[in-house]
GROMACS .gro file of C-alpha atoms in nm:
model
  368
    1UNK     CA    1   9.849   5.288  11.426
    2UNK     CA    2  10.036   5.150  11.719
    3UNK     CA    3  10.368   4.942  11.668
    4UNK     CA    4  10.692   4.913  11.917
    5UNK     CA    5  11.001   4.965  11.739
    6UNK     CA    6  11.421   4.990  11.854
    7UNK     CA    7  11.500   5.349  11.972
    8UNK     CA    8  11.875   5.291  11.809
    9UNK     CA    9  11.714   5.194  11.449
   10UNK     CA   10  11.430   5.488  11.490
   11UNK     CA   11  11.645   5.709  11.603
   12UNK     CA   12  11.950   5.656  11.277
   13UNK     CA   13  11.611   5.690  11.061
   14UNK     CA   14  11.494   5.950  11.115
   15UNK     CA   15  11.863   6.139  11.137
   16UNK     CA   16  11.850   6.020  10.771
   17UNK     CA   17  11.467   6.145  10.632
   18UNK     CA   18  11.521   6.438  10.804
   19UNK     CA   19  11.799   6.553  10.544
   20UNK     CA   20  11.495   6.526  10.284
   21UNK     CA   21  11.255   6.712  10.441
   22UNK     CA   22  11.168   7.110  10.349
   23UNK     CA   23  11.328   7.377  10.533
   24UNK     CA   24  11.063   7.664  10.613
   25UNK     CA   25  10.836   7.505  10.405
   26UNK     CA   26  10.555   7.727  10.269
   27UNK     CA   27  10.326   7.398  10.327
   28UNK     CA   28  10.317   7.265  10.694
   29UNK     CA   29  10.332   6.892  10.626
   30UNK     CA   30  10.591   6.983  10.433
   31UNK     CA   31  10.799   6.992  10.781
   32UNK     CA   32  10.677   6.711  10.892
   33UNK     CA   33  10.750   6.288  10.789
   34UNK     CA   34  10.502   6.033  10.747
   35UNK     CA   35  10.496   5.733  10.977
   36UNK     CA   36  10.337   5.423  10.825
   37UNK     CA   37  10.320   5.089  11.002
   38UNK     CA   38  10.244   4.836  10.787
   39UNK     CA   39  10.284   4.426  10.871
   40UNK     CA   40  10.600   4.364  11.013
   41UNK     CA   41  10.752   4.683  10.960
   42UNK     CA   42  10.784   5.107  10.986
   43UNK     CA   43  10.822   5.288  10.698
   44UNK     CA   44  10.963   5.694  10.732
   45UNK     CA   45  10.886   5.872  10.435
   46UNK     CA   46  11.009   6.252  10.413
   47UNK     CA   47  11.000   6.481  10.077
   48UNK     CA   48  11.090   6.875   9.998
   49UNK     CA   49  10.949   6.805   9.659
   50UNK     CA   50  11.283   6.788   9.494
   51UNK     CA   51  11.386   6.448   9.611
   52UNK     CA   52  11.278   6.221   9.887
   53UNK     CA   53  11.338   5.925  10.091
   54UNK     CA   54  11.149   5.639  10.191
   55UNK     CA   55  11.309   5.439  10.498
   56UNK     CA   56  11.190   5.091  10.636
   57UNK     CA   57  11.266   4.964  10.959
   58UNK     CA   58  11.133   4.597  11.118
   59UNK     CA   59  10.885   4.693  11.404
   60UNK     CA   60  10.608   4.484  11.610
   61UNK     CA   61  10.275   4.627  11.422
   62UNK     CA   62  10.020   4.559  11.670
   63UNK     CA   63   9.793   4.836  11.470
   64UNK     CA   64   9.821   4.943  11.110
   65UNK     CA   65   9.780   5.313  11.033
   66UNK     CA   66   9.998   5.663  10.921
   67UNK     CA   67  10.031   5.975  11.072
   68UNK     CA   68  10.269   6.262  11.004
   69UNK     CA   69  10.457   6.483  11.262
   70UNK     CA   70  10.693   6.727  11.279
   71UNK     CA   71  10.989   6.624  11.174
   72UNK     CA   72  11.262   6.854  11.401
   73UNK     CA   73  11.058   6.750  11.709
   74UNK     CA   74  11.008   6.353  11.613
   75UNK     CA   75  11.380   6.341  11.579
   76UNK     CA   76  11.502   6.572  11.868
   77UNK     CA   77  11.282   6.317  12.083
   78UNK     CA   78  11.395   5.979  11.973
   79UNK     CA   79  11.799   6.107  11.992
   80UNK     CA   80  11.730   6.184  12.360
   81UNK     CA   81  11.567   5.844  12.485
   82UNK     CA   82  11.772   5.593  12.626
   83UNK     CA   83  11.842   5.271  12.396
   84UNK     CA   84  11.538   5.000  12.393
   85UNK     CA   85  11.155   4.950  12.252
   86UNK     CA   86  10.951   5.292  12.200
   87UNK     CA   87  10.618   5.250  12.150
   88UNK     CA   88  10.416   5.495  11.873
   89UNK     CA   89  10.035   5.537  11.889
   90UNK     CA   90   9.840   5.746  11.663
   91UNK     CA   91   9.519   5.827  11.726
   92UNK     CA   92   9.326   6.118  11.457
   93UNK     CA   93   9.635   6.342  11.446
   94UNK     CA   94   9.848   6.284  11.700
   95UNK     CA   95  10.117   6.061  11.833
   96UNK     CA   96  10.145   5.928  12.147
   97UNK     CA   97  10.550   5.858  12.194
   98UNK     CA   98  10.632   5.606  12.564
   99UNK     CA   99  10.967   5.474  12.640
  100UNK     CA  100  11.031   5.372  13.005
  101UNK     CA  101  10.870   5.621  13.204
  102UNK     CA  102  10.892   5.862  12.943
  103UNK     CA  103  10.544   5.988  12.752
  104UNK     CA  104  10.470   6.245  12.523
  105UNK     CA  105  10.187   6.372  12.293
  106UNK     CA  106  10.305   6.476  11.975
  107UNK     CA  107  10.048   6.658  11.761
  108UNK     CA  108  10.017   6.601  11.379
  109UNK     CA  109   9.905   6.632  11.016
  110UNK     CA  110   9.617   6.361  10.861
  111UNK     CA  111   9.856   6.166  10.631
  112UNK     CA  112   9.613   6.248  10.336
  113UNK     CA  113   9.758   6.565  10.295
  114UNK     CA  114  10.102   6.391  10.232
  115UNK     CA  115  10.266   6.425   9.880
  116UNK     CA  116  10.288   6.091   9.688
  117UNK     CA  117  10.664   5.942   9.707
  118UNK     CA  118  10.777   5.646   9.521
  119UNK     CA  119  10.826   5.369   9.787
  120UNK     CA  120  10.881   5.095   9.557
  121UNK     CA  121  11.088   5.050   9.181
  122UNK     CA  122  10.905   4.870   8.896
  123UNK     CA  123  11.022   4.551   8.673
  124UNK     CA  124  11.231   4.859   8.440
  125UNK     CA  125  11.459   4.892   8.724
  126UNK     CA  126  11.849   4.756   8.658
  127UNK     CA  127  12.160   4.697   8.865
  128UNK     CA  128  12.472   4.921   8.892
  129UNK     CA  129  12.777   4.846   9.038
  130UNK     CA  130  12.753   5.013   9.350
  131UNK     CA  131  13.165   5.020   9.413
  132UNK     CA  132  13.258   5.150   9.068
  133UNK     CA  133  12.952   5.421   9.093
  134UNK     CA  134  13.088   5.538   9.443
  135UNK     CA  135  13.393   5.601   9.258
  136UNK     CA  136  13.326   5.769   8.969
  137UNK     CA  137  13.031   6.045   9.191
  138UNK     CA  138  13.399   6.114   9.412
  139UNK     CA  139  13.541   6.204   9.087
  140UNK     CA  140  13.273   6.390   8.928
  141UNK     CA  141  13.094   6.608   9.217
  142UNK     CA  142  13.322   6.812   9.305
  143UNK     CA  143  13.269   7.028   8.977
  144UNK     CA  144  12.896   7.069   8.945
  145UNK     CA  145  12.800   7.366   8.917
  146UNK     CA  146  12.580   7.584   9.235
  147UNK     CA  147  12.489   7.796   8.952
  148UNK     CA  148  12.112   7.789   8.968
  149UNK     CA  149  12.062   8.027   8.711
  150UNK     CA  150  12.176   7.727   8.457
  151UNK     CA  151  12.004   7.469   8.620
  152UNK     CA  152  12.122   7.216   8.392
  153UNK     CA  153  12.447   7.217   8.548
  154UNK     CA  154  12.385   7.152   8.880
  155UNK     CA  155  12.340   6.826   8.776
  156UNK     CA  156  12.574   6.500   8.671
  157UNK     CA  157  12.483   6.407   8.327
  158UNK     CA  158  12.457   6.004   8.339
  159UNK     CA  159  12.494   5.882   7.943
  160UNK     CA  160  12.485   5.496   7.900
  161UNK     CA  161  12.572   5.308   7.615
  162UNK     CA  162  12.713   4.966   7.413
  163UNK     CA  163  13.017   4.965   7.672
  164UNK     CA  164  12.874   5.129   7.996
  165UNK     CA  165  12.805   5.463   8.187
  166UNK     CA  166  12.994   5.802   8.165
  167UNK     CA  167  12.925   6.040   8.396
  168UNK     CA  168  13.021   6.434   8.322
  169UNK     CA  169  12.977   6.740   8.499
  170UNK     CA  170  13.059   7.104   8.475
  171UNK     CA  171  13.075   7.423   8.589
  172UNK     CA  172  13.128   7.611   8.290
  173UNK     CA  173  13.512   7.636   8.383
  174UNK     CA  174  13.647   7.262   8.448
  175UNK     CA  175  13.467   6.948   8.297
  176UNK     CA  176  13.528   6.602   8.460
  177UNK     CA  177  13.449   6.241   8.296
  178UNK     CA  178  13.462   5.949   8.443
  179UNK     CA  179  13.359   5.595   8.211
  180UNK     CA  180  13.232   5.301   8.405
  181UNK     CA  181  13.278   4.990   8.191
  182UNK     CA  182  13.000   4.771   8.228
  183UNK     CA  183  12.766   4.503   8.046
  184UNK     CA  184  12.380   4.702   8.023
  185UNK     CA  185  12.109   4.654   7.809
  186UNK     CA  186  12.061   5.035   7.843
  187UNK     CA  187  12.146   5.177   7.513
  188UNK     CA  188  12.155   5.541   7.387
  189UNK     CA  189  12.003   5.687   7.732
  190UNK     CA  190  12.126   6.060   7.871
  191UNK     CA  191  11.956   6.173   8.233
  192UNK     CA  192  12.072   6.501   8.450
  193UNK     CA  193  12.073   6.390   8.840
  194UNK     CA  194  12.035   6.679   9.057
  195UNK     CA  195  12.396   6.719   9.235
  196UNK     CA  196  12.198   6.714   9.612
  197UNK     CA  197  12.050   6.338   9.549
  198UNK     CA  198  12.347   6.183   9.449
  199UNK     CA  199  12.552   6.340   9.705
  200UNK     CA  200  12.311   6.215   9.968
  201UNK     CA  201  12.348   5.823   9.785
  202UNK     CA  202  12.725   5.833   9.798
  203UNK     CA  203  12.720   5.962  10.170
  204UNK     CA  204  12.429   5.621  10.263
  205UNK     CA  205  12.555   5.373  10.017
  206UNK     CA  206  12.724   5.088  10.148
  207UNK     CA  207  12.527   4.789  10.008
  208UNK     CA  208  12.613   4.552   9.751
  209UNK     CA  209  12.315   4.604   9.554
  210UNK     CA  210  12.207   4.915   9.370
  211UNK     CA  211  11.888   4.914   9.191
  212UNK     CA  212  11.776   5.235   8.957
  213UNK     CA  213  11.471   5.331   8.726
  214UNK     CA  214  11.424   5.664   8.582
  215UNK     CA  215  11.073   5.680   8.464
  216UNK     CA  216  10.972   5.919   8.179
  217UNK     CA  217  10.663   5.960   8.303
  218UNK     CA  218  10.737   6.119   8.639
  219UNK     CA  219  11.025   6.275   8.543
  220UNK     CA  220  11.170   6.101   8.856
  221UNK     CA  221  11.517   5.881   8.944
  222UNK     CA  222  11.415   5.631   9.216
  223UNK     CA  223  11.767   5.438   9.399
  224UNK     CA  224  11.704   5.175   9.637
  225UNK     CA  225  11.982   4.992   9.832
  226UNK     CA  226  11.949   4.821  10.196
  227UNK     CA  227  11.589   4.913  10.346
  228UNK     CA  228  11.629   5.270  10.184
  229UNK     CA  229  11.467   5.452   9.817
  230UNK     CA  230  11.579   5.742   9.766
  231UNK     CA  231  11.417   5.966   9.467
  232UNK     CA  232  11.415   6.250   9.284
  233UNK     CA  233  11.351   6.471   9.001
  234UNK     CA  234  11.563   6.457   8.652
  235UNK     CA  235  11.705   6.817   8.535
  236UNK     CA  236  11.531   6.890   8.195
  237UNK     CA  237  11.735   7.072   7.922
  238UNK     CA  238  11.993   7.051   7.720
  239UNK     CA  239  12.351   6.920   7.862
  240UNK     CA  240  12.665   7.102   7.680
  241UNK     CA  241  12.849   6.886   7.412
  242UNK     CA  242  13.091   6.776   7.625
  243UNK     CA  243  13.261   6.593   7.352
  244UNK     CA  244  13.325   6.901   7.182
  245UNK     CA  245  13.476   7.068   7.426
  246UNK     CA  246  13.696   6.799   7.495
  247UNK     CA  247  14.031   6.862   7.276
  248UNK     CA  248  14.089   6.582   7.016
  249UNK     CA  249  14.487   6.658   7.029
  250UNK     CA  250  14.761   6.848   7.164
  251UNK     CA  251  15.070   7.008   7.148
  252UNK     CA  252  15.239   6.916   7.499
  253UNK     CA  253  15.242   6.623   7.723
  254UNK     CA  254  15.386   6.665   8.091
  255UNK     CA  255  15.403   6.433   8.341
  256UNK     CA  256  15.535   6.439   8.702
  257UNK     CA  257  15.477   6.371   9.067
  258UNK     CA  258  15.147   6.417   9.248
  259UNK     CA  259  15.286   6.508   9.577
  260UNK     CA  260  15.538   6.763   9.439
  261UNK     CA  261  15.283   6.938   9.272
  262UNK     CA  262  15.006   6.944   9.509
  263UNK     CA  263  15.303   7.091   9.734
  264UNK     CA  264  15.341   7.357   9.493
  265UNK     CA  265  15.016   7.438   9.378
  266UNK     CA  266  14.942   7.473   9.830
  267UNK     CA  267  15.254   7.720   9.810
  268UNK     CA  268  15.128   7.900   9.538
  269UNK     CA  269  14.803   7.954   9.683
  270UNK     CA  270  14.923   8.143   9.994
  271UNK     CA  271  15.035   8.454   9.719
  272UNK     CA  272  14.726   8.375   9.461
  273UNK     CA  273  14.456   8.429   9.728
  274UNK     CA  274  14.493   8.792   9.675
  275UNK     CA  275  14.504   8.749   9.291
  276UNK     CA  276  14.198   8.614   9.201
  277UNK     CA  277  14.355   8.241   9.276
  278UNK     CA  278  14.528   8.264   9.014
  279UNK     CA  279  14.895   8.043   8.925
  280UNK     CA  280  15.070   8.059   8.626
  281UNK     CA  281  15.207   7.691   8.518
  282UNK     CA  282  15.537   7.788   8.302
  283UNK     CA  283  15.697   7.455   8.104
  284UNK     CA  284  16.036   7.463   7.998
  285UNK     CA  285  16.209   7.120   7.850
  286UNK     CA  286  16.357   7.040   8.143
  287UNK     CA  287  16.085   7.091   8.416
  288UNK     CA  288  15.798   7.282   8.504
  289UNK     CA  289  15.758   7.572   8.761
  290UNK     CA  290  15.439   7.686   8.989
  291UNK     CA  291  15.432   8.127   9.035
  292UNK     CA  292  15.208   8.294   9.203
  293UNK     CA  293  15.250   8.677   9.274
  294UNK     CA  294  15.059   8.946   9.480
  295UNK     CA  295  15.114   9.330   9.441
  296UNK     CA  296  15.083   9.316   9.843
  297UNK     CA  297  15.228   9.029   9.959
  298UNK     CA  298  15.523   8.969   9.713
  299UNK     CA  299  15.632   8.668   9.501
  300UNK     CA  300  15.681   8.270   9.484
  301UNK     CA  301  15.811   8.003   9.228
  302UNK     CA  302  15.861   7.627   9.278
  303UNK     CA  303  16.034   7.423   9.021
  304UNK     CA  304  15.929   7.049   8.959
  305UNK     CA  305  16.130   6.775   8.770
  306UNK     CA  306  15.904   6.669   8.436
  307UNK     CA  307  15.918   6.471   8.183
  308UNK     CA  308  15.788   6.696   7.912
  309UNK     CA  309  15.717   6.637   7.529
  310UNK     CA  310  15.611   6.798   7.213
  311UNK     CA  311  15.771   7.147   7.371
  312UNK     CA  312  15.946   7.397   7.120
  313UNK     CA  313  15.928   7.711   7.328
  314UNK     CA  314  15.815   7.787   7.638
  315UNK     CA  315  15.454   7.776   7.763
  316UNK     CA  316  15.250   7.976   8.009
  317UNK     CA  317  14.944   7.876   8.116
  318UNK     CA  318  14.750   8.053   8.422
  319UNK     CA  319  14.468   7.833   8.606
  320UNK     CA  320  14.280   7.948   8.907
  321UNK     CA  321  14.474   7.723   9.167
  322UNK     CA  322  14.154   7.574   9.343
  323UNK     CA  323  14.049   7.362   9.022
  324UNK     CA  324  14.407   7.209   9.035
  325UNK     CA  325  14.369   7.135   9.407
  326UNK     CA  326  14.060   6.957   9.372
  327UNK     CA  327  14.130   6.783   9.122
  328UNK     CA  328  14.456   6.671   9.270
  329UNK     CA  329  14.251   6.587   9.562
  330UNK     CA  330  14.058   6.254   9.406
  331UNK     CA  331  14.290   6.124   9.187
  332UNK     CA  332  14.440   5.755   9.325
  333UNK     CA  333  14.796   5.735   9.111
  334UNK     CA  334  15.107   5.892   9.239
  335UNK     CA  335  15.159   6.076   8.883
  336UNK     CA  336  14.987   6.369   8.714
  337UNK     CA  337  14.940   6.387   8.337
  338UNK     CA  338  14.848   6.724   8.142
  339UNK     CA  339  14.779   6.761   7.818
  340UNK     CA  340  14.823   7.119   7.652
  341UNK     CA  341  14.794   7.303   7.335
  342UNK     CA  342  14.865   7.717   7.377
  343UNK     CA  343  14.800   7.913   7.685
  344UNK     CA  344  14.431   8.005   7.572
  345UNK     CA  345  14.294   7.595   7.522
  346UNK     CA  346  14.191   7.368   7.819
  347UNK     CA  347  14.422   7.177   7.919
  348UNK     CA  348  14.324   6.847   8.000
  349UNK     CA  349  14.483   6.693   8.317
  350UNK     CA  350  14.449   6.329   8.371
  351UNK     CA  351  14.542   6.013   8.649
  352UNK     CA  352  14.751   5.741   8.463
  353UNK     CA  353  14.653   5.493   8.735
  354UNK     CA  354  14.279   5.562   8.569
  355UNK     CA  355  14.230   5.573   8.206
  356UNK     CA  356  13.865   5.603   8.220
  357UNK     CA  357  13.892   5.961   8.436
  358UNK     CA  358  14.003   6.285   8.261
  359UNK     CA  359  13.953   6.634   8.363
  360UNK     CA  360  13.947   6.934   8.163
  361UNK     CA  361  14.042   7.325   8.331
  362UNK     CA  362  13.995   7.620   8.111
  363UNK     CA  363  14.298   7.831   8.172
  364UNK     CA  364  14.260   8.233   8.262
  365UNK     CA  365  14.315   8.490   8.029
  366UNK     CA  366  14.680   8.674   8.156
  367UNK     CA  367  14.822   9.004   8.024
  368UNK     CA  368  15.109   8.961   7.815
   0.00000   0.00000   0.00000
């Protein structure tokens, strides 16, 4: 292999593959990415066996060929050179790196011993809209679980049907949903995407275009956008009913201000720390107050104006504060919406700017 390629465009590339690449890795080449130059262009591929990227660059190919090197080193090296053409040469297994008057000889791994990553998506690939996905991972992320004793929840469940995509995740404690109305052909389809993949496509995506294919037969997602597929495993097992979970009616509606309330919750929090994060939410007719108390530190309240309905006597409901906060956090309306039964059911809070985004807390169990 020998090819000449842009130190700026190498350099962002490999920054990128080397987020999908193993960490202490009991296999060697598992370290290391795969350099392939092909016709008119370079192509990075990197894997930890969970997901992986494939990354495609133009270059002058003078020499077709692969090799794989480390990738720490690889990367370290191309940051440091100066802006302008580097020239790569593999010969057996190693790479010889020359920019300016810098050279190097980089040794490396035959690229037969490389695992086999999906570079390209077949004819069963379909579009999504990019902008409205972007959206609705923002929304949903945030409450996967890092659980990996129930693997299936470290995942986003994806379920398409006659009107679109709905994406859910949970942690066993909050639930969010988010529906993307679209037009698909997909009907009656349910995938788990591992929480690390799509976090990676909503930090890279800033194309247009969005192609996917999950293919049965792999057990594998593949997403390509720009110059870049990115792929990974699909979570097997069983996703929770969400839809049961998700009340059907309620007792209580409340609605107020989104900046008073994240205000409160923040105030609340300073007291809570020390109490397991917990806040009790207390709704009276005419408004609705944040506490928070610690047998150290002492006491707090902040009343909000509300509009509240469907309230006969008071209602206490206890949430551990951080849920609140992060869902606060993505929400685009200036209002806040919950949705409550007794002190014991979720309570479902929700962003009237966004019908198609609810989000469900379980509240804590409080003495008395």
């Amino acid at each position: 292999m020998k090819i000449e390629v842009l130190q700026e465009k190498l350099s962002k590339s490999l920054n990128i593959s080397s987020r999908f690449v193993a960490n202490r890795a009991q296999l060697p080449i598992l370290n290391n990415v795969m350099l392939d130059g092909n016709k008119t262009k370079l192509s990075i591929y990197a894997t930890n066996l969970e997901m992986s990227a494939v990354i495609s660059i133009g270059s002058k190919v003078t020499t077709s060929g692969k090799i794989t090197v480390p990738s720490r080193i690889l990367t370290d090296i191309i940051t440091n050179l100066s802006p302008g053409n580097v020239s790569l040469e593999a010969e057996k297994e190693q790479l010889k790196i020359s920019a300016g008057s810098f050279n190097c000889n980089l040794m490396g791994i035959n690229a037969s011993d490389f695992p086999n990553v999906p570079s390209v998506l077949s004819k069963a690939s379909f579009k999504l809209p990019y902008d409205l996905l972007l959206k609705a991972l923002l929304k949903t992320l945030f409450c996967v679980s890092n659980d990996e004793a129930r693997p299936i929840l470290t995942g986003v469940l994806f379920v398409f049907g006659s009107s679109g995509l709905t994406l859910v995740a949970t942690d066993g404690f909050r639930l969010s949903l988010k529906k993307i109305p679209f037009k698909t052909d997909i009907k009656d389809q349910r995938v788990v995407i591992p929480k690390n993949i799509l976090l990676e496509i909503s930090k890279l995506l800033k194309s247009d275009s969005l192609n996917v294919e999950f293919n049965e037969d792999s057990n594998q997602a593949l997403f390509q956008f720009e110059d870049i597929v990115l792929s990974s495993r699909i979570i097997d097992g069983e996703f929770p009913d969400f839809e049961k979970i998700i009340p059907k009616s309620f007792e209580v509606t409340v609605n107020l201000g989104k900046e008073g309330f994240a205000q409160a919750v923040k105030l609340s929090s300073v007291f809570a720390r020390e109490s397991s994060n917990v806040i009790k939410l207390t709704i009276k007719k005419d408004g609705l107050t944040v506490s928070s108390e610690s047998e150290k530190a002492g006491t707090q309240t902040s009343h909000l104006d509300a509009k509240v309905e469907g309230l006969t006597n008071d209602l206490v409901v206890a949430y551990n504060f951080r849920f609140i906060e992060e869902f606060l956090n993505v929400i685009e309306g200036e209002d806040v919406g919950i949705e409550l039964t007794d002190s014991t059911s979720p309570g479902v809070f929700k962003d009237p700017k966004d019908p198609n985004f609810l989000h469900l807390i379980m509240p804590v169990k409080i003495q008395g």
